[in-house]
Amino acid sequence: MTEATDFQRAYDDLLGQGLALDLTRGKPAPEQLDLAEEMLSLPGAGDHLSAAGVDVRNYGGDQGLPELREIFAELLNVPVAQLLALDNSSLSLMHDVLVYSLLHGRNGAEPWAGRSVKFLCPVPGYDRHFALCESMGIEMVPVALGERGPDVEQIAALVAEDPSIVGIWTVPTYANPTGAVYDEETVRALVSMPTAAPDFTIMWDNAYALHHLTDEEPAPIDVHGLAAAAGNPDRVISFASTSKITFAGAGVAFLGGSVETIAWFRNYAGFRSIGPNKVNQLRHVRFFGDAEGVRAHMRRHREIIAPKFDLALRILQERLGDAEAVRWSHPAGGYFITLEVADGTATRVVQLAKEAGIALTPAGASHPYRNDPDDRVIRLAPTMPSLAQLEAAIEGVAICVRLAAAEVPSQA
Ligand code: PMP
């Protein structure tokens, strides 16, 4: 009997299980949301004044509550004067930064609209970053992402020559989806390299800065300080949120930048809104108390999700440890595992999994224009399912990986 027949039989058994499992998106599990359940009754009737005596029930306060900004300034390593606390979504803030840059130009530079502009996209990367660019007609140029950040030599060569390259996406801590953590050398290179575009912008999406999976909890790199020291204070705009700390979709998002960038953003944001949801911000202040409260809360998240990562990685090792050309990431934080399968088979793996009732993020999603030239990368999101569901799903994925590889005619 051939290997292919074995894998086909295992796959037929899988089909017979009638699974309905979902590993598509990095959502918190219900048990994680339960950790913040108390927030649903905060701040509570009668508790509506900020530390400075501001009534949070009314309009105003476009920078966000100072006491919440102080907590997250410490956690994100951004000076409080350079950090805004805003509404529920950091992705919306990224959207707004792009729109303001397109329409008005950054800090006095020429607007991006009406000419051909490009963003560099470290790959594999976050599909929603790429979707934002695509929706606004910003051309995307993939660059390679390693374990310690993107290839800075490749980037330096591109940005030095081409003034139409106006920005780069980054997820510097526990990158979505590879788990890469940028080291200081990479960050120094990014903030200091000469760029043909005077307004070259690093979109510093620190969505997972606090989402450690081990007891090593490195502080975020002082990216704004490094950029200022390199003479490029306006180059970096940073983003974060409590979406995967408190409630996804009902948290608080943060934007950091140079003093000038903050003024620029506030100016245009002031047309868009009369102020953020300060009731929600006060709720967060009451719930956490201080930065240590947030750190302690994140350790409780870790207790729930680290065993899921451990289980997924153990099954991958057991089932695919000897599979040719198959590799996966070993993240120390964040929400994802990147699985690399045999070249040319990722789409087939995702299709086989779908037919067996296991939903995976579409192959190619982690590349601009959904084009993974090697058809190799699959993103696994292990946080949402229960341990039992996750076990069934990863076992199933492993069978699909084997079968897809066995279907490809041998090169020999
Ligand atoms: N950035 C990254 C890298 C993410 O993975 C996510 C959530 N999946 C977001 C941003 C979205 O954040 P928010 O909920 O604050 O819009």
CSV table of C-alpha atoms and ligand atoms in Angstrom, one decimal:
chain,number,residue,atom,x,y,z
A,1,MET,CA,0.0,0.0,0.0
A,2,THR,CA,1.4,3.4,-0.9
A,3,GLU,CA,1.7,6.4,1.5
A,4,ALA,CA,-0.9,8.3,-0.5
A,5,THR,CA,-3.4,5.6,0.1
A,6,ASP,CA,-2.7,5.7,3.8
A,7,PHE,CA,-3.2,9.4,3.9
A,8,GLN,CA,-6.4,9.1,1.8
A,9,ARG,CA,-7.8,6.6,4.2
A,10,ALA,CA,-7.0,8.8,7.2
A,11,TYR,CA,-8.6,11.7,5.4
A,12,ASP,CA,-11.7,9.6,4.6
A,13,ASP,CA,-12.0,8.8,8.4
A,14,LEU,CA,-11.7,12.6,9.0
A,15,LEU,CA,-14.6,13.3,6.7
A,16,GLY,CA,-16.6,10.7,8.5
A,17,GLN,CA,-16.2,12.6,11.8
A,18,GLY,CA,-18.5,15.4,10.6
A,19,LEU,CA,-16.4,18.1,12.3
A,20,ALA,CA,-17.4,21.8,12.4
A,21,LEU,CA,-14.3,23.6,13.7
A,22,ASP,CA,-12.9,27.1,13.1
A,23,LEU,CA,-9.3,28.2,13.3
A,24,THR,CA,-9.7,31.2,11.1
A,25,ARG,CA,-9.5,34.3,13.2
A,26,GLY,CA,-7.5,35.3,16.3
A,27,LYS,CA,-10.4,35.8,18.7
A,28,PRO,CA,-10.3,35.4,22.4
A,29,ALA,CA,-12.1,32.3,23.9
A,30,PRO,CA,-15.2,32.9,26.0
A,31,GLU,CA,-13.1,32.0,29.1
A,32,GLN,CA,-10.8,34.9,28.3
A,33,LEU,CA,-13.7,37.3,27.9
A,34,ASP,CA,-15.0,36.1,31.3
A,35,LEU,CA,-11.8,37.4,32.9
A,36,ALA,CA,-13.2,40.9,32.3
A,37,GLU,CA,-16.8,40.2,33.1
A,38,GLU,CA,-16.8,42.6,36.0
A,39,MET,CA,-16.3,45.4,33.6
A,40,LEU,CA,-19.9,45.1,32.5
A,41,SER,CA,-20.9,46.7,35.7
A,42,LEU,CA,-18.2,49.4,35.8
A,43,PRO,CA,-17.9,52.3,36.4
A,44,GLY,CA,-21.4,51.9,37.8
A,45,ALA,CA,-24.2,54.4,38.5
A,46,GLY,CA,-22.9,57.4,40.5
A,47,ASP,CA,-19.2,56.9,39.3
A,48,HIS,CA,-18.7,59.3,36.4
A,49,LEU,CA,-16.0,61.7,37.4
A,50,SER,CA,-12.4,61.4,36.2
A,51,ALA,CA,-9.5,62.1,38.5
A,52,ALA,CA,-9.5,65.7,37.4
A,53,GLY,CA,-13.2,65.9,38.1
A,54,VAL,CA,-14.3,65.8,34.4
A,55,ASP,CA,-17.8,64.3,33.9
A,56,VAL,CA,-17.1,61.4,31.5
A,57,ARG,CA,-20.8,61.3,30.5
A,58,ASN,CA,-20.3,64.4,28.4
A,59,TYR,CA,-18.6,65.4,25.2
A,60,GLY,CA,-15.0,66.4,25.0
A,61,GLY,CA,-11.5,65.3,26.1
A,62,ASP,CA,-10.1,64.4,22.7
A,63,GLN,CA,-6.8,63.1,24.0
A,64,GLY,CA,-8.6,60.5,26.3
A,65,LEU,CA,-8.5,60.3,30.1
A,66,PRO,CA,-5.1,61.2,31.5
A,67,GLU,CA,-5.2,58.4,34.1
A,68,LEU,CA,-5.7,55.7,31.4
A,69,ARG,CA,-3.1,57.3,29.1
A,70,GLU,CA,-0.7,57.1,32.1
A,71,ILE,CA,-1.3,53.4,32.6
A,72,PHE,CA,-0.7,52.6,29.0
A,73,ALA,CA,2.1,55.0,28.5
A,74,GLU,CA,4.0,52.9,31.0
A,75,LEU,CA,3.0,49.6,29.5
A,76,LEU,CA,3.7,50.7,25.8
A,77,ASN,CA,6.8,52.7,26.6
A,78,VAL,CA,5.4,55.8,25.0
A,79,PRO,CA,5.6,59.2,26.8
A,80,VAL,CA,2.1,60.1,28.1
A,81,ALA,CA,2.1,63.5,26.2
A,82,GLN,CA,2.6,61.5,23.0
A,83,LEU,CA,-0.1,58.9,23.6
A,84,LEU,CA,-3.8,59.3,22.8
A,85,ALA,CA,-6.5,57.0,24.3
A,86,LEU,CA,-9.4,56.9,21.9
A,87,ASP,CA,-12.3,54.6,20.8
A,88,ASN,CA,-12.6,50.9,20.4
A,89,SER,CA,-10.4,50.0,17.5
A,90,SER,CA,-6.8,50.5,16.6
A,91,LEU,CA,-7.5,49.3,13.1
A,92,SER,CA,-9.9,52.3,12.7
A,93,LEU,CA,-7.0,54.6,13.8
A,94,MET,CA,-4.7,53.1,11.2
A,95,HIS,CA,-7.5,53.6,8.6
A,96,ASP,CA,-7.8,57.3,9.7
A,97,VAL,CA,-4.1,57.9,9.6
A,98,LEU,CA,-4.1,56.6,6.0
A,99,VAL,CA,-7.1,58.7,5.0
A,100,TYR,CA,-5.7,61.9,6.6
A,101,SER,CA,-2.3,61.3,4.9
A,102,LEU,CA,-4.0,60.7,1.5
A,103,LEU,CA,-6.2,63.8,1.8
A,104,HIS,CA,-4.2,66.3,3.7
A,105,GLY,CA,-0.6,65.0,3.8
A,106,ARG,CA,1.5,64.2,6.9
A,107,ASN,CA,2.8,67.0,9.0
A,108,GLY,CA,2.8,69.4,6.0
A,109,ALA,CA,4.0,67.0,3.4
A,110,GLU,CA,2.3,66.5,0.0
A,111,PRO,CA,-0.9,64.4,0.3
A,112,TRP,CA,-0.6,60.9,-1.0
A,113,ALA,CA,-3.8,61.0,-3.0
A,114,GLY,CA,-3.6,61.8,-6.7
A,115,ARG,CA,-0.2,60.1,-7.3
A,116,SER,CA,1.1,56.6,-7.2
A,117,VAL,CA,2.1,55.7,-3.6
A,118,LYS,CA,3.4,52.4,-2.2
A,119,PHE,CA,3.7,50.7,1.2
A,120,LEU,CA,6.2,48.0,2.1
A,121,CYS,CA,4.6,44.9,3.5
A,122,PRO,CA,6.7,42.5,5.5
A,123,VAL,CA,5.4,39.0,4.7
A,124,PRO,CA,3.9,36.9,6.1
A,125,GLY,CA,1.8,39.8,7.5
A,126,TYR,CA,-1.6,40.8,8.8
A,127,ASP,CA,-4.3,40.5,6.1
A,128,ARG,CA,-6.3,43.6,7.3
A,129,HIS,CA,-3.3,45.9,6.9
A,130,PHE,CA,-3.1,44.7,3.3
A,131,ALA,CA,-6.9,45.1,2.8
A,132,LEU,CA,-6.7,48.7,4.0
A,133,CYS,CA,-4.0,49.5,1.4
A,134,GLU,CA,-5.9,47.7,-1.3
A,135,SER,CA,-9.1,49.5,-0.5
A,136,MET,CA,-7.4,52.9,-0.8
A,137,GLY,CA,-5.4,52.1,-3.9
A,138,ILE,CA,-2.0,52.1,-2.1
A,139,GLU,CA,0.3,49.7,-4.0
A,140,MET,CA,1.9,47.0,-1.8
A,141,VAL,CA,5.5,45.8,-2.1
A,142,PRO,CA,6.3,42.6,-0.2
A,143,VAL,CA,9.5,42.4,1.8
A,144,ALA,CA,10.9,39.5,3.7
A,145,LEU,CA,10.2,39.1,7.4
A,146,GLY,CA,12.6,37.1,9.5
A,147,GLU,CA,12.5,36.1,13.2
A,148,ARG,CA,14.0,39.4,14.4
A,149,GLY,CA,12.1,41.7,12.0
A,150,PRO,CA,12.0,42.5,8.3
A,151,ASP,CA,15.1,42.5,6.0
A,152,VAL,CA,16.4,46.0,6.7
A,153,GLU,CA,19.0,45.9,3.9
A,154,GLN,CA,16.3,45.2,1.3
A,155,ILE,CA,14.1,47.9,2.8
A,156,ALA,CA,17.0,50.5,2.9
A,157,ALA,CA,17.7,49.9,-0.7
A,158,LEU,CA,14.1,50.3,-1.7
A,159,VAL,CA,13.3,53.4,0.3
A,160,ALA,CA,16.5,55.3,-0.6
A,161,GLU,CA,15.7,55.1,-4.3
A,162,ASP,CA,11.9,55.4,-4.6
A,163,PRO,CA,10.1,58.5,-3.3
A,164,SER,CA,6.7,56.8,-4.0
A,165,ILE,CA,7.4,54.4,-1.1
A,166,VAL,CA,5.6,56.3,1.7
A,167,GLY,CA,5.3,53.7,4.4
A,168,ILE,CA,5.7,50.3,5.9
A,169,TRP,CA,3.5,48.1,8.0
A,170,THR,CA,5.0,46.5,11.1
A,171,VAL,CA,3.8,44.3,13.9
A,172,PRO,CA,6.9,44.5,16.0
A,173,THR,CA,6.0,42.3,18.9
A,174,TYR,CA,4.7,38.7,18.3
A,175,ALA,CA,3.9,39.5,14.7
A,176,ASN,CA,0.7,38.4,13.2
A,177,PRO,CA,1.1,35.7,12.0
A,178,THR,CA,4.7,34.6,12.5
A,179,GLY,CA,5.3,35.6,16.2
A,180,ALA,CA,8.5,37.4,15.1
A,181,VAL,CA,9.8,40.0,17.7
A,182,TYR,CA,11.7,42.9,16.2
A,183,ASP,CA,15.1,43.4,17.9
A,184,GLU,CA,16.6,46.8,18.7
A,185,GLU,CA,19.1,46.6,15.9
A,186,THR,CA,16.3,46.2,13.4
A,187,VAL,CA,14.3,49.1,14.9
A,188,ARG,CA,17.3,51.4,15.0
A,189,ALA,CA,17.9,50.7,11.3
A,190,LEU,CA,14.2,51.3,10.4
A,191,VAL,CA,14.0,54.6,12.2
A,192,SER,CA,17.3,56.0,10.9
A,193,MET,CA,17.6,54.8,7.3
A,194,PRO,CA,17.6,57.6,4.7
A,195,THR,CA,14.4,57.7,2.7
A,196,ALA,CA,13.6,59.4,-0.6
A,197,ALA,CA,10.0,60.2,0.7
A,198,PRO,CA,10.3,62.9,3.4
A,199,ASP,CA,7.2,61.7,5.1
A,200,PHE,CA,8.0,57.9,5.1
A,201,THR,CA,5.8,56.5,7.8
A,202,ILE,CA,6.3,53.4,9.9
A,203,MET,CA,2.9,52.0,10.9
A,204,TRP,CA,4.0,50.5,14.3
A,205,ASP,CA,1.1,48.2,15.1
A,206,ASN,CA,1.9,47.0,18.6
A,207,ALA,CA,-1.3,45.0,18.9
A,208,TYR,CA,0.4,42.1,20.9
A,209,ALA,CA,2.9,44.1,23.0
A,210,LEU,CA,1.5,42.7,26.2
A,211,HIS,CA,0.4,39.3,25.0
A,212,HIS,CA,3.2,37.1,26.3
A,213,LEU,CA,3.0,33.3,26.3
A,214,THR,CA,6.0,32.7,28.6
A,215,ASP,CA,7.2,34.3,31.8
A,216,GLU,CA,9.5,36.5,29.9
A,217,GLU,CA,7.8,39.8,29.6
A,218,PRO,CA,10.1,42.2,27.6
A,219,ALA,CA,9.2,45.9,27.7
A,220,PRO,CA,8.3,47.4,24.3
A,221,ILE,CA,11.2,49.1,22.5
A,222,ASP,CA,11.1,52.9,22.9
A,223,VAL,CA,10.5,53.3,19.2
A,224,HIS,CA,9.5,57.0,19.4
A,225,GLY,CA,12.6,57.8,21.4
A,226,LEU,CA,14.8,56.0,19.0
A,227,ALA,CA,13.2,57.7,16.0
A,228,ALA,CA,13.7,61.1,17.7
A,229,ALA,CA,17.3,60.3,18.5
A,230,ALA,CA,17.9,59.4,14.9
A,231,GLY,CA,16.6,62.8,13.8
A,232,ASN,CA,13.3,61.3,12.4
A,233,PRO,CA,10.8,62.0,15.2
A,234,ASP,CA,7.8,62.0,12.9
A,235,ARG,CA,8.6,58.8,11.1
A,236,VAL,CA,6.7,56.4,13.5
A,237,ILE,CA,3.1,56.3,14.4
A,238,SER,CA,2.3,53.6,17.0
A,239,PHE,CA,-1.0,51.7,17.7
A,240,ALA,CA,-2.3,49.4,20.3
A,241,SER,CA,-5.6,48.5,21.9
A,242,THR,CA,-7.2,46.5,24.7
A,243,SER,CA,-9.2,44.4,22.2
A,244,LYS,CA,-7.5,41.2,23.3
A,245,ILE,CA,-7.0,42.4,26.9
A,246,THR,CA,-10.6,43.2,27.9
A,247,PHE,CA,-13.4,42.9,25.2
A,248,ALA,CA,-12.7,42.5,21.5
A,249,GLY,CA,-14.6,45.3,19.8
A,250,ALA,CA,-15.3,47.1,23.1
A,251,GLY,CA,-11.9,48.0,24.3
A,252,VAL,CA,-9.8,51.2,24.1
A,253,ALA,CA,-7.4,52.0,21.3
A,254,PHE,CA,-4.2,54.0,21.6
A,255,LEU,CA,-2.2,56.1,19.1
A,256,GLY,CA,1.4,57.3,19.7
A,257,GLY,CA,3.6,59.7,17.8
A,258,SER,CA,5.8,62.7,18.0
A,259,VAL,CA,4.3,65.8,19.6
A,260,GLU,CA,3.9,67.2,16.1
A,261,THR,CA,2.2,64.0,14.8
A,262,ILE,CA,-0.2,64.0,17.7
A,263,ALA,CA,-1.2,67.6,17.0
A,264,TRP,CA,-1.6,66.6,13.3
A,265,PHE,CA,-3.8,63.7,14.1
A,266,ARG,CA,-5.9,65.6,16.7
A,267,ASN,CA,-6.6,68.3,14.2
A,268,TYR,CA,-8.2,66.0,11.6
A,269,ALA,CA,-9.8,63.7,14.3
A,270,GLY,CA,-11.5,66.8,15.6
A,271,PHE,CA,-13.5,67.0,12.5
A,272,ARG,CA,-14.5,63.4,12.7
A,273,SER,CA,-15.6,63.2,16.3
A,274,ILE,CA,-16.4,65.4,19.3
A,275,GLY,CA,-14.4,63.1,21.6
A,276,PRO,CA,-13.9,59.5,22.5
A,277,ASN,CA,-16.0,57.2,24.7
A,278,LYS,CA,-14.7,58.3,28.1
A,279,VAL,CA,-17.2,56.1,30.0
A,280,ASN,CA,-15.5,53.1,28.5
A,281,GLN,CA,-12.1,54.6,29.4
A,282,LEU,CA,-13.1,55.2,33.0
A,283,ARG,CA,-14.4,51.6,33.1
A,284,HIS,CA,-10.9,50.4,32.1
A,285,VAL,CA,-9.3,52.6,34.7
A,286,ARG,CA,-11.5,51.3,37.5
A,287,PHE,CA,-11.0,47.7,36.4
A,288,PHE,CA,-7.2,47.8,36.2
A,289,GLY,CA,-6.2,50.4,38.7
A,290,ASP,CA,-2.6,50.6,37.4
A,291,ALA,CA,-0.2,49.1,34.9
A,292,GLU,CA,0.5,46.2,37.2
A,293,GLY,CA,-3.2,45.4,37.1
A,294,VAL,CA,-3.0,45.1,33.4
A,295,ARG,CA,0.1,42.9,33.7
A,296,ALA,CA,-1.6,40.6,36.2
A,297,HIS,CA,-4.7,40.4,33.9
A,298,MET,CA,-2.5,39.3,31.0
A,299,ARG,CA,-1.0,36.5,33.0
A,300,ARG,CA,-4.5,35.2,33.5
A,301,HIS,CA,-5.0,35.3,29.7
A,302,ARG,CA,-1.8,33.4,29.4
A,303,GLU,CA,-2.9,30.7,31.7
A,304,ILE,CA,-5.9,30.0,29.4
A,305,ILE,CA,-4.2,30.2,26.0
A,306,ALA,CA,-0.6,29.0,26.6
A,307,PRO,CA,-1.9,25.4,27.0
A,308,LYS,CA,-3.6,25.7,23.6
A,309,PHE,CA,-0.4,26.8,21.9
A,310,ASP,CA,1.4,23.9,23.7
A,311,LEU,CA,-1.1,21.4,22.5
A,312,ALA,CA,-1.1,22.6,18.9
A,313,LEU,CA,2.7,22.6,18.8
A,314,ARG,CA,2.9,19.1,20.3
A,315,ILE,CA,0.5,17.7,17.8
A,316,LEU,CA,2.3,19.4,14.9
A,317,GLN,CA,5.6,17.9,16.1
A,318,GLU,CA,4.1,14.4,16.6
A,319,ARG,CA,2.2,14.3,13.3
A,320,LEU,CA,4.4,16.4,11.0
A,321,GLY,CA,7.9,16.4,12.7
A,322,ASP,CA,9.3,14.2,9.9
A,323,ALA,CA,7.3,15.7,7.0
A,324,GLU,CA,9.5,17.1,4.3
A,325,ALA,CA,9.5,20.9,3.9
A,326,VAL,CA,6.9,21.4,6.6
A,327,ARG,CA,7.8,23.9,9.3
A,328,TRP,CA,6.0,26.0,11.8
A,329,SER,CA,6.6,29.0,14.2
A,330,HIS,CA,7.1,28.6,17.9
A,331,PRO,CA,5.7,31.9,19.1
A,332,ALA,CA,6.5,33.3,22.6
A,333,GLY,CA,3.4,35.5,22.4
A,334,GLY,CA,0.6,36.8,20.3
A,335,TYR,CA,-2.3,34.9,18.8
A,336,PHE,CA,-1.0,32.8,15.9
A,337,ILE,CA,1.1,29.9,14.6
A,338,THR,CA,2.4,30.1,11.1
A,339,LEU,CA,2.5,26.7,9.4
A,340,GLU,CA,4.6,26.4,6.2
A,341,VAL,CA,3.6,23.4,4.1
A,342,ALA,CA,5.2,21.9,1.0
A,343,ASP,CA,5.5,24.5,-1.8
A,344,GLY,CA,2.4,24.7,-3.9
A,345,THR,CA,0.1,22.9,-1.5
A,346,ALA,CA,-1.3,25.5,1.0
A,347,THR,CA,-4.4,26.2,-1.1
A,348,ARG,CA,-5.1,22.5,-1.3
A,349,VAL,CA,-4.6,21.9,2.4
A,350,VAL,CA,-7.1,24.7,3.2
A,351,GLN,CA,-9.5,23.2,0.7
A,352,LEU,CA,-9.2,19.7,2.1
A,353,ALA,CA,-9.6,21.0,5.6
A,354,LYS,CA,-12.7,22.9,4.6
A,355,GLU,CA,-14.3,19.8,3.1
A,356,ALA,CA,-13.6,18.0,6.4
A,357,GLY,CA,-15.3,20.8,8.4
A,358,ILE,CA,-12.2,22.6,9.6
A,359,ALA,CA,-12.2,26.3,8.6
A,360,LEU,CA,-8.7,27.8,8.2
A,361,THR,CA,-7.7,31.4,7.1
A,362,PRO,CA,-7.6,31.3,3.3
A,363,ALA,CA,-4.2,30.4,1.9
A,364,GLY,CA,-2.5,33.6,0.7
A,365,ALA,CA,-4.2,35.8,3.2
A,366,SER,CA,-0.9,36.7,4.9
A,367,HIS,CA,0.4,38.2,1.6
A,368,PRO,CA,-0.5,41.4,-0.3
A,369,TYR,CA,-3.2,40.8,-2.9
A,370,ARG,CA,-3.6,37.3,-1.3
A,371,ASN,CA,-0.7,36.2,-3.5
A,372,ASP,CA,1.7,33.8,-1.7
A,373,PRO,CA,4.0,33.1,-4.6
A,374,ASP,CA,5.1,29.8,-3.1
A,375,ASP,CA,1.6,28.8,-1.9
A,376,ARG,CA,3.2,27.7,1.3
A,377,VAL,CA,1.9,29.7,4.3
A,378,ILE,CA,-1.1,28.9,6.5
A,379,ARG,CA,-2.1,30.8,9.6
A,380,LEU,CA,-3.4,28.9,12.5
A,381,ALA,CA,-5.4,30.7,15.2
A,382,PRO,CA,-5.6,28.4,18.3
A,383,THR,CA,-7.1,30.7,20.9
A,384,MET,CA,-10.8,30.5,20.3
A,385,PRO,CA,-11.6,26.7,20.3
A,386,SER,CA,-11.7,24.6,23.4
A,387,LEU,CA,-8.7,22.2,24.0
A,388,ALA,CA,-10.8,19.2,22.7
A,389,GLN,CA,-11.9,21.1,19.5
A,390,LEU,CA,-8.3,22.3,19.0
A,391,GLU,CA,-6.9,18.8,19.2
A,392,ALA,CA,-9.4,17.5,16.7
A,393,ALA,CA,-8.7,20.5,14.4
A,394,ILE,CA,-4.9,20.2,14.4
A,395,GLU,CA,-5.0,16.5,14.0
A,396,GLY,CA,-7.2,17.1,11.0
A,397,VAL,CA,-4.9,19.8,9.6
A,398,ALA,CA,-1.9,17.4,9.9
A,399,ILE,CA,-3.8,14.8,7.8
A,400,CYS,CA,-4.6,17.4,5.2
A,401,VAL,CA,-1.0,18.6,5.0
A,402,ARG,CA,0.2,15.0,4.4
A,403,LEU,CA,-2.5,14.2,1.8
A,404,ALA,CA,-1.9,17.4,-0.1
A,405,ALA,CA,1.8,16.7,-0.3
A,406,ALA,CA,1.2,13.1,-1.3
A,407,GLU,CA,-1.1,14.2,-4.2
A,408,VAL,CA,1.7,16.3,-5.8
A,409,PRO,CA,3.4,14.2,-8.5
A,410,SER,CA,7.0,13.3,-7.3
A,411,GLN,CA,9.7,15.6,-8.7
A,412,ALA,CA,12.2,12.7,-8.8
B,1,PMP,N1,-3.5,44.7,14.5
B,1,PMP,C1,-3.2,43.4,14.5
B,1,PMP,C2,-1.8,43.0,14.2
B,1,PMP,C3,-4.2,42.5,14.9
B,1,PMP,O1,-3.9,41.2,14.9
B,1,PMP,C4,-5.5,42.9,15.2
B,1,PMP,C5,-6.6,42.0,15.6
B,1,PMP,N2,-6.7,40.8,15.0
B,1,PMP,C6,-5.8,44.3,15.1
B,1,PMP,C7,-4.7,45.2,14.8
B,1,PMP,C8,-7.1,44.8,15.4
B,1,PMP,O2,-7.1,45.6,16.5
B,1,PMP,P1,-8.4,46.4,17.0
B,1,PMP,O3,-9.4,45.5,17.6
B,1,PMP,O4,-7.8,47.3,18.0
B,1,PMP,O5,-8.9,47.2,15.8
